[in-house]
Amino acid sequence: MSLFATLSRSVALAVMLVVTSPAAFAQLEPTDEQRQAAVEIADSLRYGHYADITFDETWSKDTFQRYLDILDNQRAYLLRSDIEPYRHLETSMADALFNGDLNDAFALYNVFSERQRARLESLLAQLDDGLDFNFDGDERLEIDREKAPWAMRESELDELWQKRLKNDALTLALTEQDDEQIETTLRQRYEGQLTRLEQTEPEDVFGVLMAAVTGSIDPHTGYLSPRQSESFDIQMSLSLEGIGALLQSDGEYVKVASLVPGGPAERAGVLEPADRILAVGQEDGEMVNVVGMRLDNVVDLIRGPKGSVVRLDVVPAQAVDMTRSQIVEITRDTVSLEDQAASSEIIEVERNGEPHRLGVINIPTFYVDFDAWQAGEEEYRSTTRDVAKEIEHLKEEGVEGIVLDLRNNGGGALQEANSLIGLFIDRGPTVQVRDAQGRIQLYGDSDPGTLYDGPLGVLVNRLSASASEIFAGAIQDYGRGLVLGAPTFGKGTVQTLNELSHGQIKLTRAKFYRISGDSTQNRGVEPDIHFPSLIDPERIGESSLDNALEWDNVQNVQYRRYGEPETMLDELIAQHDARAQDNANFRYLERQSTLARQLREQHTSVSLNREQRQREMEAQEAEQLSLENQRRRALGMEEVEEWMDTRTDTMSGVTDTDADSEEAESKEEEAMAVDRAYVLEAAEILLDFAHLQATQRMAAKR
């Protein structure tokens, strides 16, 4: 039978399957262990969470809605009539949780699973019967249906799914797959989803329900099943062998949330935050489609023994169409302390024909060798100790200022953030931590003296989080230096991991506050001088997460300021803007950031007309390609013909096999061109800052 046959038979079959197949589906029920764990989780949230939670009807309604959103966030399976028998949970979810009465929540999950299974079977039946899609109509498919109303009739969902199936086929056709390949790919996708659905266990349902319960309070509180607890322990010991990437669900896709500093993915340079993963394959063998797959199953596919290769089919974060994917390879490895160690370099800046030397220290994370420290070893490794060595080296080299690069630094040991601040101030408070009872604990540097008191800059971006924000905020509050870059992540909360009789709960217990009294929560640290960023704050960062705790403030503490950098900002920004206008990389970053935002706002639906879809995709990529080639021409670099080539060139220019060759060195310079612009401009600004400080000191002496 040909791949494309008549559609009407398939539609009728789809309706029949959806109506008749649920009766045969196995019903999942909560276990006694899960009922008990639900009560313990409820008590933990009531008595242990930082927020003052009122478990009333409003909370029940929010939690019930979140449960529905997790189950069917695109409103593609459930009918309004499926939900109505469980509407009482809108007012009684809290009571059900505290009583361990999970029956109705599980029953709703069973209805959803029945609908999902029937729909998958209908799609497979259509593949068996053949598809007859011509892609020359004027239909469009809405991309995000999260706010859509629940369908009243089955026919509404039938129409939606015909569009979704047509889009799936068109997307594959646009990647040059033939009819047979399209059928094979879709069959593998739907059969895989059906198999995983049939393997669902009560623990899976309980996990989804508890995700709704905890996620209604804040995004960092969550239930960990016994299996997830084991994986978490492995990850925290840094012995996990994988690619070094934090993944999270994004609708039916899995996306990259962040990269582990010094990890395999970061070293390979082939992944970026907000990239979406379509398929996973081992070094040999077929790719496994992971669209619609549960997050933990995707993680299991990616995880593997050290030295082995995993292949990922990835859609870049900047792509506006899911057809624009590419396969990348990453060699699995463990992340060692050495991989995350601080390192330094010297950048030469020329002014008026004279060379000036500025130091840059890259700090990937706030680390400490706890085992060596607890064993009493004198020479244990830590961020502060390693940075101190780099500072001594840079001072010996006579640098005129130092930039601390905290971009992509997701935090780590709080004690290291405190002690690192102490290298630049003569003792004093560094951060306030407030618990649920309003008690504030003050942390600080108690060591007298400073290691470095010269001009200082701190470079941050949207992926600078937690301890990085504490450090940057303290440097800013003390007036000790300039903060440069993009607003930080905004994670200003503290979590603890508590044992349950069944699994564990990660619980938000406290919030961080700067010594000025401002929280770092949600807003992050605002730079003194902004750099353009290609990281979308609506997709990455605390403010992009559902139910993130709000920003607030507490009383400031007493501390002395070391300078008034804010008095120089107007002049520093003017000098920076003048350079940025002549800097091809900065012009590119500004324009690409604006273009990416515009494309996302415009891209609310996709055409199911092949020619129209192709035109829209080519027009969008032509704009992106034009910007990239403008940058390359200005830098004297070779232009590229395809937009996807820019991704390959800038992300995977260097491999282990050619690292010593001149070609590799040239590729490395090209690959780092845009990223390098931040560091070079930070050095320029710091030199301006040093000169202005010197001028002020001279004026003060007169």
mmCIF file of N, CA, C and O in Angstrom, residues 159-198:
data_model
loop_
_atom_site.group_PDB
_atom_site.id
_atom_site.type_symbol
_atom_site.label_atom_id
_atom_site.label_comp_id
_atom_site.label_asym_id
_atom_site.label_seq_id
_atom_site.Cartn_x
_atom_site.Cartn_y
_atom_site.Cartn_z
ATOM 1 N N GLU A 159 -9.997 17.106 13.962
ATOM 2 C CA GLU A 159 -9.500 18.129 13.037
ATOM 3 C C GLU A 159 -8.099 18.598 13.446
ATOM 4 O O GLU A 159 -7.215 18.766 12.605
ATOM 5 N N LEU A 160 -7.916 18.814 14.750
ATOM 6 C CA LEU A 160 -6.594 19.226 15.238
ATOM 7 C C LEU A 160 -5.545 18.177 14.902
ATOM 8 O O LEU A 160 -4.447 18.510 14.426
ATOM 9 N N TRP A 161 -5.874 16.905 15.147
ATOM 10 C CA TRP A 161 -4.876 15.856 14.930
ATOM 11 C C TRP A 161 -4.579 15.620 13.455
ATOM 12 O O TRP A 161 -3.462 15.212 13.108
ATOM 13 N N GLN A 162 -5.548 15.862 12.592
ATOM 14 C CA GLN A 162 -5.235 15.766 11.169
ATOM 15 C C GLN A 162 -4.224 16.833 10.774
ATOM 16 O O GLN A 162 -3.306 16.588 9.985
ATOM 17 N N LYS A 163 -4.354 18.021 11.349
ATOM 18 C CA LYS A 163 -3.375 19.079 11.092
ATOM 19 C C LYS A 163 -2.017 18.716 11.690
ATOM 20 O O LYS A 163 -0.973 18.934 11.072
ATOM 21 N N ARG A 164 -2.027 18.149 12.888
ATOM 22 C CA ARG A 164 -0.758 17.784 13.528
ATOM 23 C C ARG A 164 -0.056 16.679 12.749
ATOM 24 O O ARG A 164 1.163 16.705 12.568
ATOM 25 N N LEU A 165 -0.823 15.687 12.297
ATOM 26 C CA LEU A 165 -0.236 14.617 11.506
ATOM 27 C C LEU A 165 0.294 15.154 10.188
ATOM 28 O O LEU A 165 1.391 14.773 9.732
ATOM 29 N N LYS A 166 -0.469 16.032 9.590
ATOM 30 C CA LYS A 166 -0.035 16.637 8.327
ATOM 31 C C LYS A 166 1.236 17.451 8.532
ATOM 32 O O LYS A 166 2.158 17.414 7.711
ATOM 33 N N ASN A 167 1.294 18.174 9.645
ATOM 34 C CA ASN A 167 2.501 18.951 9.942
ATOM 35 C C ASN A 167 3.701 18.044 10.187
ATOM 36 O O ASN A 167 4.820 18.337 9.746
ATOM 37 N N ASP A 168 3.490 16.947 10.919
ATOM 38 C CA ASP A 168 4.584 15.992 11.141
ATOM 39 C C ASP A 168 5.125 15.480 9.819
ATOM 40 O O ASP A 168 6.348 15.388 9.617
ATOM 41 N N ALA A 169 4.214 15.119 8.901
ATOM 42 C CA ALA A 169 4.641 14.611 7.599
ATOM 43 C C ALA A 169 5.351 15.693 6.788
ATOM 44 O O ALA A 169 6.390 15.442 6.156
ATOM 45 N N LEU A 170 4.808 16.910 6.805
ATOM 46 C CA LEU A 170 5.419 18.007 6.050
ATOM 47 C C LEU A 170 6.795 18.357 6.607
ATOM 48 O O LEU A 170 7.740 18.601 5.844
ATOM 49 N N THR A 171 6.904 18.386 7.922
ATOM 50 C CA THR A 171 8.199 18.695 8.541
ATOM 51 C C THR A 171 9.262 17.708 8.091
ATOM 52 O O THR A 171 10.400 18.093 7.759
ATOM 53 N N LEU A 172 8.911 16.438 8.046
ATOM 54 C CA LEU A 172 9.861 15.425 7.605
ATOM 55 C C LEU A 172 10.134 15.544 6.106
ATOM 56 O O LEU A 172 11.268 15.348 5.645
ATOM 57 N N ALA A 173 9.106 15.866 5.334
ATOM 58 C CA ALA A 173 9.292 16.029 3.891
ATOM 59 C C ALA A 173 10.256 17.171 3.587
ATOM 60 O O ALA A 173 11.057 17.103 2.644
ATOM 61 N N LEU A 174 10.194 18.213 4.394
ATOM 62 C CA LEU A 174 11.079 19.359 4.182
ATOM 63 C C LEU A 174 12.529 19.050 4.555
ATOM 64 O O LEU A 174 13.427 19.829 4.235
ATOM 65 N N THR A 175 12.751 17.956 5.265
ATOM 66 C CA THR A 175 14.122 17.518 5.554
ATOM 67 C C THR A 175 14.600 16.509 4.519
ATOM 68 O O THR A 175 15.581 15.811 4.747
ATOM 69 N N GLU A 176 13.882 16.472 3.393
ATOM 70 C CA GLU A 176 14.245 15.623 2.244
ATOM 71 C C GLU A 176 14.027 14.139 2.496
ATOM 72 O O GLU A 176 14.642 13.304 1.834
ATOM 73 N N GLN A 177 13.170 13.779 3.436
ATOM 74 C CA GLN A 177 12.826 12.372 3.592
ATOM 75 C C GLN A 177 11.790 11.988 2.537
ATOM 76 O O GLN A 177 10.875 12.764 2.245
ATOM 77 N N ASP A 178 11.930 10.776 1.985
ATOM 78 C CA ASP A 178 10.947 10.315 1.003
ATOM 79 C C ASP A 178 9.751 9.695 1.726
ATOM 80 O O ASP A 178 9.718 9.602 2.958
ATOM 81 N N ASP A 179 8.767 9.250 0.953
ATOM 82 C CA ASP A 179 7.528 8.742 1.544
ATOM 83 C C ASP A 179 7.783 7.596 2.509
ATOM 84 O O ASP A 179 7.203 7.535 3.597
ATOM 85 N N GLU A 180 8.643 6.681 2.112
ATOM 86 C CA GLU A 180 8.909 5.523 2.961
ATOM 87 C C GLU A 180 9.594 5.933 4.257
ATOM 88 O O GLU A 180 9.268 5.427 5.335
ATOM 89 N N GLN A 181 10.541 6.861 4.157
ATOM 90 C CA GLN A 181 11.235 7.322 5.355
ATOM 91 C C GLN A 181 10.281 8.063 6.292
ATOM 92 O O GLN A 181 10.365 7.928 7.508
ATOM 93 N N ILE A 182 9.370 8.843 5.719
ATOM 94 C CA ILE A 182 8.401 9.568 6.529
ATOM 95 C C ILE A 182 7.531 8.586 7.303
ATOM 96 O O ILE A 182 7.322 8.729 8.511
ATOM 97 N N GLU A 183 7.045 7.569 6.605
ATOM 98 C CA GLU A 183 6.211 6.574 7.261
ATOM 99 C C GLU A 183 6.972 5.868 8.377
ATOM 100 O O GLU A 183 6.446 5.680 9.482
ATOM 101 N N THR A 184 8.227 5.501 8.109
ATOM 102 C CA THR A 184 9.034 4.799 9.113
ATOM 103 C C THR A 184 9.269 5.676 10.335
ATOM 104 O O THR A 184 9.122 5.235 11.479
ATOM 105 N N THR A 185 9.618 6.936 10.091
ATOM 106 C CA THR A 185 9.897 7.852 11.195
ATOM 107 C C THR A 185 8.660 8.071 12.057
ATOM 108 O O THR A 185 8.724 8.018 13.291
ATOM 109 N N LEU A 186 7.518 8.315 11.419
ATOM 110 C CA LEU A 186 6.292 8.553 12.174
ATOM 111 C C LEU A 186 5.855 7.302 12.919
ATOM 112 O O LEU A 186 5.399 7.377 14.066
ATOM 113 N N ARG A 187 6.015 6.162 12.275
ATOM 114 C CA ARG A 187 5.625 4.921 12.941
ATOM 115 C C ARG A 187 6.484 4.696 14.184
ATOM 116 O O ARG A 187 5.979 4.330 15.252
ATOM 117 N N GLN A 188 7.789 4.914 14.064
ATOM 118 C CA GLN A 188 8.676 4.743 15.220
ATOM 119 C C GLN A 188 8.295 5.717 16.335
ATOM 120 O O GLN A 188 8.292 5.350 17.519
ATOM 121 N N ARG A 189 7.946 6.942 15.961
ATOM 122 C CA ARG A 189 7.589 7.946 16.961
ATOM 123 C C ARG A 189 6.332 7.533 17.721
ATOM 124 O O ARG A 189 6.307 7.523 18.954
ATOM 125 N N TYR A 190 5.276 7.168 16.977
ATOM 126 C CA TYR A 190 4.005 6.846 17.627
ATOM 127 C C TYR A 190 4.063 5.504 18.354
ATOM 128 O O TYR A 190 3.487 5.359 19.438
ATOM 129 N N GLU A 191 4.758 4.525 17.776
ATOM 130 C CA GLU A 191 4.889 3.233 18.457
ATOM 131 C C GLU A 191 5.699 3.379 19.738
ATOM 132 O O GLU A 191 5.393 2.749 20.756
ATOM 133 N N GLY A 192 6.743 4.223 19.678
ATOM 134 C CA GLY A 192 7.549 4.458 20.873
ATOM 135 C C GLY A 192 6.737 5.106 21.983
ATOM 136 O O GLY A 192 6.820 4.719 23.154
ATOM 137 N N GLN A 193 5.922 6.088 21.619
ATOM 138 C CA GLN A 193 5.080 6.747 22.610
ATOM 139 C C GLN A 193 4.046 5.781 23.175
ATOM 140 O O GLN A 193 3.760 5.795 24.378
ATOM 141 N N LEU A 194 3.501 4.925 22.315
ATOM 142 C CA LEU A 194 2.511 3.954 22.776
ATOM 143 C C LEU A 194 3.144 2.928 23.711
ATOM 144 O O LEU A 194 2.563 2.574 24.748
ATOM 145 N N THR A 195 4.330 2.467 23.368
ATOM 146 C CA THR A 195 5.029 1.500 24.223
ATOM 147 C C THR A 195 5.315 2.100 25.591
ATOM 148 O O THR A 195 5.091 1.464 26.629
ATOM 149 N N ARG A 196 5.794 3.334 25.611
ATOM 150 C CA ARG A 196 6.099 3.982 26.887
ATOM 151 C C ARG A 196 4.821 4.212 27.695
ATOM 152 O O ARG A 196 4.824 4.096 28.921
ATOM 153 N N LEU A 197 3.737 4.505 26.993
ATOM 154 C CA LEU A 197 2.463 4.695 27.674
ATOM 155 C C LEU A 197 2.007 3.405 28.343
ATOM 156 O O LEU A 197 1.526 3.404 29.482
ATOM 157 N N GLU A 198 2.173 2.297 27.653
ATOM 158 C CA GLU A 198 1.745 1.009 28.199
ATOM 159 C C GLU A 198 2.631 0.543 29.349
ATOM 160 O O GLU A 198 2.252 -0.353 30.104
#
